[in-house]
mmCIF file of C-alpha atoms and ligand atoms in Angstrom:
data_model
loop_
_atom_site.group_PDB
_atom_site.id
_atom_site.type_symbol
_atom_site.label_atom_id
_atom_site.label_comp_id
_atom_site.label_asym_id
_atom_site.label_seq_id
_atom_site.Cartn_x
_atom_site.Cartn_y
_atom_site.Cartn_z
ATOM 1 C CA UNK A 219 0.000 0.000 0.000
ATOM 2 C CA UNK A 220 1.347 3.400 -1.315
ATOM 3 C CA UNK A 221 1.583 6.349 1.470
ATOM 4 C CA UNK A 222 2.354 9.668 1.252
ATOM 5 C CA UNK A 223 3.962 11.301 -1.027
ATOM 6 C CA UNK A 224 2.997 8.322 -3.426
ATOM 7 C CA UNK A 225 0.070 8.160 -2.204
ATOM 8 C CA UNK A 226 -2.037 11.782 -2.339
ATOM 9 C CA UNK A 227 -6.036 11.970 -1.924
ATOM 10 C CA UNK A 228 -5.912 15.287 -3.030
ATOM 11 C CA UNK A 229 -5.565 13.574 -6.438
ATOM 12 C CA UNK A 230 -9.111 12.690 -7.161
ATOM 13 C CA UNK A 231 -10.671 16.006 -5.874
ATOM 14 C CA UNK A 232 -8.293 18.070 -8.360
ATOM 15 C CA UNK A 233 -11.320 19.133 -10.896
ATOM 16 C CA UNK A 234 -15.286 18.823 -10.735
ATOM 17 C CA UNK A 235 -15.333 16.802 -13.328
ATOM 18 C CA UNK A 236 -12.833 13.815 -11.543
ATOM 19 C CA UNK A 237 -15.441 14.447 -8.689
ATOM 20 C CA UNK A 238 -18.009 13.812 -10.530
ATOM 21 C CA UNK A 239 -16.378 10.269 -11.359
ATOM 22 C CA UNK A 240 -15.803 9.318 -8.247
ATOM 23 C CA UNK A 241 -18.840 10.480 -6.038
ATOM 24 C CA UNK A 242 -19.976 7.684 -4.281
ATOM 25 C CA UNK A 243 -23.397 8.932 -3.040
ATOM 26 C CA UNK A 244 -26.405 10.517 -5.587
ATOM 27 C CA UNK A 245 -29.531 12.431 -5.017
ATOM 28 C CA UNK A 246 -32.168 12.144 -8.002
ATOM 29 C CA UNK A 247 -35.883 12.983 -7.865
ATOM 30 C CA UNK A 248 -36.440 9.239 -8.218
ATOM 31 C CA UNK A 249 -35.503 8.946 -4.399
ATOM 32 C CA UNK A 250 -38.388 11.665 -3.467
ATOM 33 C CA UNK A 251 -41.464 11.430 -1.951
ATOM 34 C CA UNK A 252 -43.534 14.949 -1.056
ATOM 35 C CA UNK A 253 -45.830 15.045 2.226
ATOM 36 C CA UNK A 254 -48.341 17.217 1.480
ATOM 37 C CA UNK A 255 -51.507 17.584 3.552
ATOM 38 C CA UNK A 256 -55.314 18.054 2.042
ATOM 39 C CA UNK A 257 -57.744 19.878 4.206
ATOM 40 C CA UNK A 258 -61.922 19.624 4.394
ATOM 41 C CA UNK A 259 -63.100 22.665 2.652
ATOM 42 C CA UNK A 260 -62.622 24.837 -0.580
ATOM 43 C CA UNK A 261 -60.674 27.339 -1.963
ATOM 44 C CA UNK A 262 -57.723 26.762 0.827
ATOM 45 C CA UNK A 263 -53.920 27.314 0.495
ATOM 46 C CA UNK A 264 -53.072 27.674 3.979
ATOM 47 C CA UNK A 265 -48.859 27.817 4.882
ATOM 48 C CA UNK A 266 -48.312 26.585 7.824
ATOM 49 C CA UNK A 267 -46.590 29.206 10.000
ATOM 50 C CA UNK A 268 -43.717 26.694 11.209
ATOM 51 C CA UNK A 269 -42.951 24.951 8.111
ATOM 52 C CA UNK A 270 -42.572 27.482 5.392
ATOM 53 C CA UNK A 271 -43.465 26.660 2.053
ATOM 54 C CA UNK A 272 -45.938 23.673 2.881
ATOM 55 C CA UNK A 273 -49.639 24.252 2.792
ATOM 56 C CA UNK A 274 -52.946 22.581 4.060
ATOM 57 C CA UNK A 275 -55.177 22.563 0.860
ATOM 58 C CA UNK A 276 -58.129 21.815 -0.612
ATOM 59 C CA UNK A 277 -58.864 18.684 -2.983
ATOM 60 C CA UNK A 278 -59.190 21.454 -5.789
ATOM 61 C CA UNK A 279 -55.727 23.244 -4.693
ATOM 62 C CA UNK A 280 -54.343 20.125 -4.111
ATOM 63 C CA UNK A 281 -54.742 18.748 -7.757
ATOM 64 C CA UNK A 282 -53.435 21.797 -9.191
ATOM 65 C CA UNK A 283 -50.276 21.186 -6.797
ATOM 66 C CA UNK A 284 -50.292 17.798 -7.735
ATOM 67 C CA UNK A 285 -50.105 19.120 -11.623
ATOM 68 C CA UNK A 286 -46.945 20.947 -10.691
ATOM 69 C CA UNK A 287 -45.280 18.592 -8.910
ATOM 70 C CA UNK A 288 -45.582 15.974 -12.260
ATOM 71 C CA UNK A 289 -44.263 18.745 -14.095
ATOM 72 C CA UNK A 290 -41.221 19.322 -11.579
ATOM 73 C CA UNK A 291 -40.791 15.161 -12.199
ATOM 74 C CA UNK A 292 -41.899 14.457 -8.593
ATOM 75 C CA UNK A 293 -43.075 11.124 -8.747
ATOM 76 C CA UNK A 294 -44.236 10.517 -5.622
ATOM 77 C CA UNK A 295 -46.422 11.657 -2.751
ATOM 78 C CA UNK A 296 -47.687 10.339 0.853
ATOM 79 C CA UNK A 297 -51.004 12.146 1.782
ATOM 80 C CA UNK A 298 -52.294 13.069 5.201
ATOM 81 C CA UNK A 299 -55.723 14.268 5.896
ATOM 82 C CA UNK A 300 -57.548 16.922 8.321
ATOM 83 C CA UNK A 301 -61.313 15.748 8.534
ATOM 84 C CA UNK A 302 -64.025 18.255 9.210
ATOM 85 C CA UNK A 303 -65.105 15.840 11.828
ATOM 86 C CA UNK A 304 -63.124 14.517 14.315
ATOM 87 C CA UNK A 305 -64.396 11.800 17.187
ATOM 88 C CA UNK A 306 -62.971 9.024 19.658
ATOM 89 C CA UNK A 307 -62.950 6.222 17.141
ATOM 90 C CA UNK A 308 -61.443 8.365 14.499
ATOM 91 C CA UNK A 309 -64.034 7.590 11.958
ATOM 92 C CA UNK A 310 -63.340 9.724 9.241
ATOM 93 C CA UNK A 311 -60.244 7.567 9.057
ATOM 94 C CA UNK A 312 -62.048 4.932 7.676
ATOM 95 C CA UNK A 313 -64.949 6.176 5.929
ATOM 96 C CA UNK A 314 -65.759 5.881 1.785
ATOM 97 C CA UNK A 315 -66.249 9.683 2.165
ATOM 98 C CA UNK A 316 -63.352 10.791 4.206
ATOM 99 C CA UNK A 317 -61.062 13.329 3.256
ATOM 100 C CA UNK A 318 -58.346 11.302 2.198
ATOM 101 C CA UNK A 319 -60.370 8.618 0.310
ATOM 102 C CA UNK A 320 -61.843 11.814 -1.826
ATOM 103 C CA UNK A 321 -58.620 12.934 -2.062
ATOM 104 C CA UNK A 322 -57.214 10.399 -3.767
ATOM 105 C CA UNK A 323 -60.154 9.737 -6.075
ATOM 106 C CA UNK A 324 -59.905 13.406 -7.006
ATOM 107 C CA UNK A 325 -56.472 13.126 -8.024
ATOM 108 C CA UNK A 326 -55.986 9.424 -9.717
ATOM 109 C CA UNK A 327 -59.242 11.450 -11.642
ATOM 110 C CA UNK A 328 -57.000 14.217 -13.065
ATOM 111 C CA UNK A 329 -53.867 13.543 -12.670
ATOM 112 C CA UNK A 330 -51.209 10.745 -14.279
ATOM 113 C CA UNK A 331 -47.902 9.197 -13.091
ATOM 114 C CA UNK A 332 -48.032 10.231 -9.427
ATOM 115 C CA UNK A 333 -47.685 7.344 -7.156
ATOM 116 C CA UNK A 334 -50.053 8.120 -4.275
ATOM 117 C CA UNK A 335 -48.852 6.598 -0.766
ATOM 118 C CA UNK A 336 -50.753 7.364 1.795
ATOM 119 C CA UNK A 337 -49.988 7.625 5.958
ATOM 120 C CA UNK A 338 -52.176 5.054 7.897
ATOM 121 C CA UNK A 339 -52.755 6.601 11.300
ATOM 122 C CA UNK A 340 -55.923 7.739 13.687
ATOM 123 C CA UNK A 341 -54.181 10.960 15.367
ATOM 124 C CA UNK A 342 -55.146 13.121 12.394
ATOM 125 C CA UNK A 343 -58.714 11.520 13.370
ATOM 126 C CA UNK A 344 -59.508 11.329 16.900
ATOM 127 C CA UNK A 345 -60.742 14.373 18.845
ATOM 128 C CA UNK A 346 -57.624 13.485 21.931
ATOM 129 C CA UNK A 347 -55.180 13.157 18.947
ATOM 130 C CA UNK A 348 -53.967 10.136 19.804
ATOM 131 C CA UNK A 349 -53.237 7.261 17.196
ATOM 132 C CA UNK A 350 -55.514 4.653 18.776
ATOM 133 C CA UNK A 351 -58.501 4.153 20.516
ATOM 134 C CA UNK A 352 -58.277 4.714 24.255
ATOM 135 C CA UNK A 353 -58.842 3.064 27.467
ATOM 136 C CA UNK A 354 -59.236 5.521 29.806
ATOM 137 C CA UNK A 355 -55.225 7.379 29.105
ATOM 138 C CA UNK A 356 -54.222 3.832 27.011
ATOM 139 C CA UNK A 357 -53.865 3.599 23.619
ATOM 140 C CA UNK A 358 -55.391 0.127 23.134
ATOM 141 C CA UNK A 359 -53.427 -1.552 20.390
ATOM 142 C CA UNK A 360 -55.614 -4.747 19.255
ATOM 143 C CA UNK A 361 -58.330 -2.912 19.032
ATOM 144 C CA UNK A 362 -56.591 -0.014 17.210
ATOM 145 C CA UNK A 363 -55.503 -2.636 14.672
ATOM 146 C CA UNK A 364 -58.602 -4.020 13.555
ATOM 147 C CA UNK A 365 -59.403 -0.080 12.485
ATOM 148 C CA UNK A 366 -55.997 0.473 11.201
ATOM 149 C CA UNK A 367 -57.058 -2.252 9.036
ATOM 150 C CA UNK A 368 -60.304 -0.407 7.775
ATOM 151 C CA UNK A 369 -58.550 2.208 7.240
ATOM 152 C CA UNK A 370 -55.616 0.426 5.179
ATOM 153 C CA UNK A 371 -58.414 -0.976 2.859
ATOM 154 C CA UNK A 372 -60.816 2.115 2.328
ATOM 155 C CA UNK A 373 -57.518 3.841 1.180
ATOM 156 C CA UNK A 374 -56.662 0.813 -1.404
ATOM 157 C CA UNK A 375 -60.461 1.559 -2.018
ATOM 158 C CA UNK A 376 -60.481 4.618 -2.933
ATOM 159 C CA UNK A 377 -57.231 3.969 -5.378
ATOM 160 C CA UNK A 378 -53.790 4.646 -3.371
ATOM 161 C CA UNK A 379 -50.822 2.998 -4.823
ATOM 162 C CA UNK A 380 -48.951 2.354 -1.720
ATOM 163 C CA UNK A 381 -49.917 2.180 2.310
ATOM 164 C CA UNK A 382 -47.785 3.375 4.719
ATOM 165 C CA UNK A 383 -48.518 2.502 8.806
ATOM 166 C CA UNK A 384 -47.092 5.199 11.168
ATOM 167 C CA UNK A 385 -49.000 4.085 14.002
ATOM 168 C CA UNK A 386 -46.591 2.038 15.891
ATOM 169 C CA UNK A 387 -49.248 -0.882 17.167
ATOM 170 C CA UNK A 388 -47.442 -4.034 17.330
ATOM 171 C CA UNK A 389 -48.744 -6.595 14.323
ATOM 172 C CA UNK A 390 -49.993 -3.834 12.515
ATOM 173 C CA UNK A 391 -48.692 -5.336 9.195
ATOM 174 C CA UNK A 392 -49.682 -8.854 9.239
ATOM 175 C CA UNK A 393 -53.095 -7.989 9.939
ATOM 176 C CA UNK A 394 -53.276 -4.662 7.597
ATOM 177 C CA UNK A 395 -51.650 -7.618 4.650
ATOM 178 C CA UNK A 396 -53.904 -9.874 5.279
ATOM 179 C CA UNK A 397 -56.686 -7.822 5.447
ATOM 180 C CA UNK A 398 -55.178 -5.779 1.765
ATOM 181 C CA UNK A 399 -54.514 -9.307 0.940
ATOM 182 C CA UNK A 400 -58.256 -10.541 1.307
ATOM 183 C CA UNK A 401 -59.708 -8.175 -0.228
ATOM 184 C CA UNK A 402 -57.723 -8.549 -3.813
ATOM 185 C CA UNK A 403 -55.544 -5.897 -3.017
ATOM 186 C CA UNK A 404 -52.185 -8.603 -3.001
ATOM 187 C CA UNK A 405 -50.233 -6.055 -5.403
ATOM 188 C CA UNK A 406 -50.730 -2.641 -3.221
ATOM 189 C CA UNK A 407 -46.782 -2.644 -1.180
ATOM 190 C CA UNK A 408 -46.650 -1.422 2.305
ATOM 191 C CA UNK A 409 -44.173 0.889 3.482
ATOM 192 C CA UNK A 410 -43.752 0.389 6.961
ATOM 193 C CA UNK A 411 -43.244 3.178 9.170
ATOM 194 C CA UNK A 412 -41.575 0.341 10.805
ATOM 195 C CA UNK A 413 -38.335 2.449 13.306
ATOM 196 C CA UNK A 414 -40.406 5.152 14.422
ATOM 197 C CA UNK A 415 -39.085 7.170 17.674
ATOM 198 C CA UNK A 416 -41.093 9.567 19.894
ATOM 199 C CA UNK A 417 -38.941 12.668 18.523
ATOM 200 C CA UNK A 418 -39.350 16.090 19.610
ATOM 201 C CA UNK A 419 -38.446 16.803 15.755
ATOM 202 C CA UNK A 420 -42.620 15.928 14.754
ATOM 203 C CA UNK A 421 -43.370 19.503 16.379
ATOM 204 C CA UNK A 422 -44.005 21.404 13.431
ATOM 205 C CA UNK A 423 -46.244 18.447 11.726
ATOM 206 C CA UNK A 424 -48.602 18.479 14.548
ATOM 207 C CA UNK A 425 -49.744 22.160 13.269
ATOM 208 C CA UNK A 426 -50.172 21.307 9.888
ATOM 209 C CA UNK A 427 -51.800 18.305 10.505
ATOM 210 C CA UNK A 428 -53.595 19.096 13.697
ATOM 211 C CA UNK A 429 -52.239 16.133 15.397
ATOM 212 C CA UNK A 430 -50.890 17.212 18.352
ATOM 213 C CA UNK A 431 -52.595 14.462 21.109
ATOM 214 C CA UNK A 432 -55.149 16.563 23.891
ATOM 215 C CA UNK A 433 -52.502 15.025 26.847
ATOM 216 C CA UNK A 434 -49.643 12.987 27.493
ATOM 217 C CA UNK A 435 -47.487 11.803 24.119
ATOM 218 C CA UNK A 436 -46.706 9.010 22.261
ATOM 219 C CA UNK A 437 -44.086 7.253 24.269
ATOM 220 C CA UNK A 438 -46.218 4.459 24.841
ATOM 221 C CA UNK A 439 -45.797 2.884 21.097
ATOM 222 C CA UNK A 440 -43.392 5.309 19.735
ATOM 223 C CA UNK A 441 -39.899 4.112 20.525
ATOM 224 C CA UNK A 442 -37.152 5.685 23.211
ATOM 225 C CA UNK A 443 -34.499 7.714 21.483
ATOM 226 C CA UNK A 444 -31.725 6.238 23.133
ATOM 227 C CA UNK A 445 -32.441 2.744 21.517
ATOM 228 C CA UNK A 446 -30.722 1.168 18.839
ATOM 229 C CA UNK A 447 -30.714 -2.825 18.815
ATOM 230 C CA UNK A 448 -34.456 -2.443 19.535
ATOM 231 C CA UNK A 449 -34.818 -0.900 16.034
ATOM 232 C CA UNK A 450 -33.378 -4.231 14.690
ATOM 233 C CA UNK A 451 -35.930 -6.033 16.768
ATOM 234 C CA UNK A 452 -38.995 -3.596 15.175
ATOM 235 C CA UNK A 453 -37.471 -3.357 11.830
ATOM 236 C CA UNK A 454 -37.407 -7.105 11.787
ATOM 237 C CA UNK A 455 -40.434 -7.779 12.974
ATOM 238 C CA UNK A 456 -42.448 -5.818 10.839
ATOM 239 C CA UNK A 457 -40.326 -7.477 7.722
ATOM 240 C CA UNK A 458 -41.652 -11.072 9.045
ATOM 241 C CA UNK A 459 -45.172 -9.886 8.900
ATOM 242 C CA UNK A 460 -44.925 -8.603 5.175
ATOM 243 C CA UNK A 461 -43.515 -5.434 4.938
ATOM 244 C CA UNK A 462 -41.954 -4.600 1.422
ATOM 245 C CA UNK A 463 -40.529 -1.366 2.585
ATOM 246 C CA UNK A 464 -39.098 -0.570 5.741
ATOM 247 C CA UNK A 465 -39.056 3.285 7.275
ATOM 248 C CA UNK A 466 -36.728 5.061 9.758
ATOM 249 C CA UNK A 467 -37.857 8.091 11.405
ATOM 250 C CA UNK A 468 -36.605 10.778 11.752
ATOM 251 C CA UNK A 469 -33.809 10.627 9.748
ATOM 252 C CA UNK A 470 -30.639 13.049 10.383
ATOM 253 C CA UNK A 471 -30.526 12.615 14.048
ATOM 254 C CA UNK A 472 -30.984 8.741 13.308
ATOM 255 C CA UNK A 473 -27.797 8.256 10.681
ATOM 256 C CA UNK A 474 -26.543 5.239 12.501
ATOM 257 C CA UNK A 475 -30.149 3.320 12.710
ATOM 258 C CA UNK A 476 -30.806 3.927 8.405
ATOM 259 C CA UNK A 477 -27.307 2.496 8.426
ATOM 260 C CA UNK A 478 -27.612 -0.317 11.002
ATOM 261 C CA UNK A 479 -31.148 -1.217 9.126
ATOM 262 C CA UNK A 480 -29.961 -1.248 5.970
ATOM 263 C CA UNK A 481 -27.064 -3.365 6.670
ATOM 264 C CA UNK A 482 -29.048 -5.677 8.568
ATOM 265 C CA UNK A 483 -31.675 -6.979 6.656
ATOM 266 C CA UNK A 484 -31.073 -5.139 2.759
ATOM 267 C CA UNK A 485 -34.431 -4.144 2.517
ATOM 268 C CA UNK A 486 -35.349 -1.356 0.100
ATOM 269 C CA UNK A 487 -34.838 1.262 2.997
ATOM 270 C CA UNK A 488 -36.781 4.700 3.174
ATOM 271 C CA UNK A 489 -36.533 7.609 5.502
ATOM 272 C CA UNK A 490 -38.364 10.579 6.392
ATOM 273 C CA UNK A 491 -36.455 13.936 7.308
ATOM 274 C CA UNK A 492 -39.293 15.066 9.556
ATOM 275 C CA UNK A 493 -40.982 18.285 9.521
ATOM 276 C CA UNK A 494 -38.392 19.839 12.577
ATOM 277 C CA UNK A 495 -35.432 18.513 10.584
ATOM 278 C CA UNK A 496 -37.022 20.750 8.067
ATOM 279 C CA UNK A 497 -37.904 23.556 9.458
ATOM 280 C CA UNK A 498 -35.005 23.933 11.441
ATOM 281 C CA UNK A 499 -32.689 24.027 8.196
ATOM 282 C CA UNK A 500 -35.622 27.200 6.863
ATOM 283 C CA UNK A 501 -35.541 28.991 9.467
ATOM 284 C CA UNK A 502 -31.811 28.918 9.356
ATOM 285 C CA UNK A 503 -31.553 29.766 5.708
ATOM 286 C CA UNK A 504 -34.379 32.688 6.431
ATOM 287 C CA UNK A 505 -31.737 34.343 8.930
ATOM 288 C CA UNK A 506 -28.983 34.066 6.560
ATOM 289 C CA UNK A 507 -27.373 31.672 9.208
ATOM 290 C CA UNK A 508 -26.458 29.051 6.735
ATOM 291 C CA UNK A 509 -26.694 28.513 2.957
ATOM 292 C CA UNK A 510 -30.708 26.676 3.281
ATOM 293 C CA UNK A 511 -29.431 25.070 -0.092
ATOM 294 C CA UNK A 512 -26.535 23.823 0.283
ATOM 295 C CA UNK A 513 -27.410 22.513 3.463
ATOM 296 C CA UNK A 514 -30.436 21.188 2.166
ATOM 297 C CA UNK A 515 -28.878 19.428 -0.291
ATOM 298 C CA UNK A 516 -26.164 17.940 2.168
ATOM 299 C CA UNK A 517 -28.802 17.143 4.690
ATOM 300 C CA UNK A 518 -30.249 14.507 2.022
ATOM 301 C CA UNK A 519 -27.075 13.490 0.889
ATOM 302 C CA UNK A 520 -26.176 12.263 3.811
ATOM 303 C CA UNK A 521 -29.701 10.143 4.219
ATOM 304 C CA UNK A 522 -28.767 8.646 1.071
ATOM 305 C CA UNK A 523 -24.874 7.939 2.320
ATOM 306 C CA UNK A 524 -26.509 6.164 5.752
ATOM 307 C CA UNK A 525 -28.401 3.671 3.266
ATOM 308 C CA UNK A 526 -31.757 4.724 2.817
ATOM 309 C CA UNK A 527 -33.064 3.801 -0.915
ATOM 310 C CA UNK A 528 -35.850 6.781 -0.862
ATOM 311 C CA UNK A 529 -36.444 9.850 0.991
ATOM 312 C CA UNK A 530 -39.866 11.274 2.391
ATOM 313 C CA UNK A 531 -39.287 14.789 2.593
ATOM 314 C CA UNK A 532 -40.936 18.411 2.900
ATOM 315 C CA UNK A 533 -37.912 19.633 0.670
ATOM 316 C CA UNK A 534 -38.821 17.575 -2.760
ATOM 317 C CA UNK A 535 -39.964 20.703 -4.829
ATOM 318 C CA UNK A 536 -36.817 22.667 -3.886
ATOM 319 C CA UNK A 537 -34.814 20.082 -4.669
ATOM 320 C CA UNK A 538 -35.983 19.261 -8.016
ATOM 321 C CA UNK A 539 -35.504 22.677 -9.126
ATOM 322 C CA UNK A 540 -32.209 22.468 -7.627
ATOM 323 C CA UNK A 541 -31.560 19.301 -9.700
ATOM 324 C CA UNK A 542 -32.700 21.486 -12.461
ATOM 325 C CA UNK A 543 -30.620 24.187 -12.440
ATOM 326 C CA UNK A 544 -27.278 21.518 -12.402
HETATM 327 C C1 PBG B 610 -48.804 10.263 12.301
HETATM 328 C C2 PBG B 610 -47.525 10.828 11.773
HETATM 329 C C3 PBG B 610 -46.658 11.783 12.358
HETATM 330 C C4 PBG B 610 -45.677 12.063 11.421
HETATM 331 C C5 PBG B 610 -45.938 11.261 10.310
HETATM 332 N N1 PBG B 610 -47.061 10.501 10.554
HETATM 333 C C6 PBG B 610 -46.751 12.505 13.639
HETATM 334 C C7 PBG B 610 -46.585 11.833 14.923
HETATM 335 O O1 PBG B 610 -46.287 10.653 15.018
HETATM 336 O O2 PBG B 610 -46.809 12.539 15.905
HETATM 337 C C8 PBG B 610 -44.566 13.074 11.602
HETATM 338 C C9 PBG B 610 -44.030 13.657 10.346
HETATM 339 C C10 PBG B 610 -43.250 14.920 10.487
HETATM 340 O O3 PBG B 610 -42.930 15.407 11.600
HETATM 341 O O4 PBG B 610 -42.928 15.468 9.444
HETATM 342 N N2 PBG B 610 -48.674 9.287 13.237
HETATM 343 ZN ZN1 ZN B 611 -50.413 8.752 14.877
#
């Protein structure tokens, strides 16, 4: 093995165009998938104040978004909904005429090549905003299941392409596969929201998707932050019960997990840079603090670097101009 002076890493960072050869580590708008978040109502483009540049909209504004982000090459999009009605079971959840079901009619109606994945939760739902039913202060996890299921299927229903569980229950998947499974939906993947920690990072979502729970948090089913071998243990067991596509969340503070995951088991690996993670790197960029883009763009980069295949994140637009302007 050459050393130095032979040896001289310098070498292969000499010109942009050797660093083009060698970069190990790519970011394409094939590895993005937009959040956005449709609203009961009309006429509504409402930013949320914490996460600049994302909106609540109506079906109507959210087709005509939708449009855009085809014509940006965005190919992909998980939905979350904000009912006009909430209640204890979560209902609108799971209902033929709930927002997101409508949603997604609205847009497989007008609009072509957008993969539509779409979040599988109750805490958008219930009036406590929490993601299950409760027992007294318990979120009760069988039971929350069997609805998760309902839910799962009116979505496949109503025409999404891809369901994604962020509730945390344990044997959420088997039962939301079998139940897919059953009823001739054997082709619809689910992305499991399967390394999920309680993370102060969610902060801002909880605004735009008025989701924040009426008391206590999630700590019950999300997972501690300071564990690591126990994301093996969830990661694996949600791949045993059918997963095609396993989630860590969130993703820069969680590096070493997307890596440890992806290592692991060599699963098609996806991870979301969370609405903090996001907002954080704005507000930053607003202040002149830091360069938002080029951190931006290094904030995703290194998501990719730790493993993960795809990226869900609040960023896609800005980076597929950026990927535009190259
Ligand atoms: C719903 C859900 C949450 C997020 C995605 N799905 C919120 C939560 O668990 O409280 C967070 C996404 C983000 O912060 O961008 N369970
Ligand atoms: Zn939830």
């Amino acid at each position: 093995m050459a050393t130095y002076p032979t040896k001289r890493l310098r070498r292969l960072r000499y010109n942009s165009i050797v660093r083009d050869l060698v970069r190990e580590t790519t970011l394409t708008k094939n590895d993005l998938i937009y959040p956005m978040f449709v609203i009961h109502g009309e006429n509504i483009k409402h930013e949320i104040k914490s996460m600049p540049g994302v909106f609540q909209f109506s079906i109507e504004n959210l087709i005509e978004e939708c449009k855009e982000l085809v014509q940006l090459g965005i190919k992909a999009i998980i939905l979350f909904g904000i009912p006009e009605h909430k209640d204890e079971q979560g209902s609108d959840a799971y209902s033929e005429s709930g927002i997101i079901q409508r949603a997604i009619r609205a847009i497989k109606a007008e609009v072509k090549d957008l993969l539509i994945i779409t979040d599988v939760c109750l805490c958008e739902y219930t009036s406590h905003g929490h993601c299950g039913l409760l027992k007294g202060e318990e979120v009760l996890n069988d039971e929350t299941v069997s609805l998760l299921v309902k839910e799962a299927i009116s979505h496949a229903e109503a025409g999404a392409d891809m369901i994604a569980p962020s509730d945390m229950m344990d044997g959420r998947i088997a039962e939301i596969r079998k139940g897919l499974d059953d009823k001739g939906f054997q082709n619809i993947p689910i992305m499991s929201y399967a390394v999920k920690y309680s993370s102060g990072y969610y902060g801002p979502f909880r605004d735009a998707a008025d989701s924040a729970p009426a008391f206590g948090d999630r700590r019950s089913h999300q997972m501690d932050i300071a564990n690591g071998l126990e994301a093996i243990r969830e990661a694996e067991s949600d791949i045993e019960e059918g997963a095609d596509i396993i989630m860590v969340k969130p993703a820069g503070a969680y590096l070493d997990i997307i890596k440890a995951v992806k290592d692991k088991f060599q699963m098609p690996t996806a991870a979301y840079q969370v609405s903090g993670e996001y907002s954080m790197i704005k507000a930053a960029g607003k202040l002149d603090w830091i360069d938002e883009e080029r951190v931006m763009i290094e904030s995703l980069i290194a998501i990719k670097r730790a493993g993960a295949d795809m990226i869900l994140t609040y960023f896609a637009k800005d980076v597929a101009k950026f990927l535009d302007k190259q």
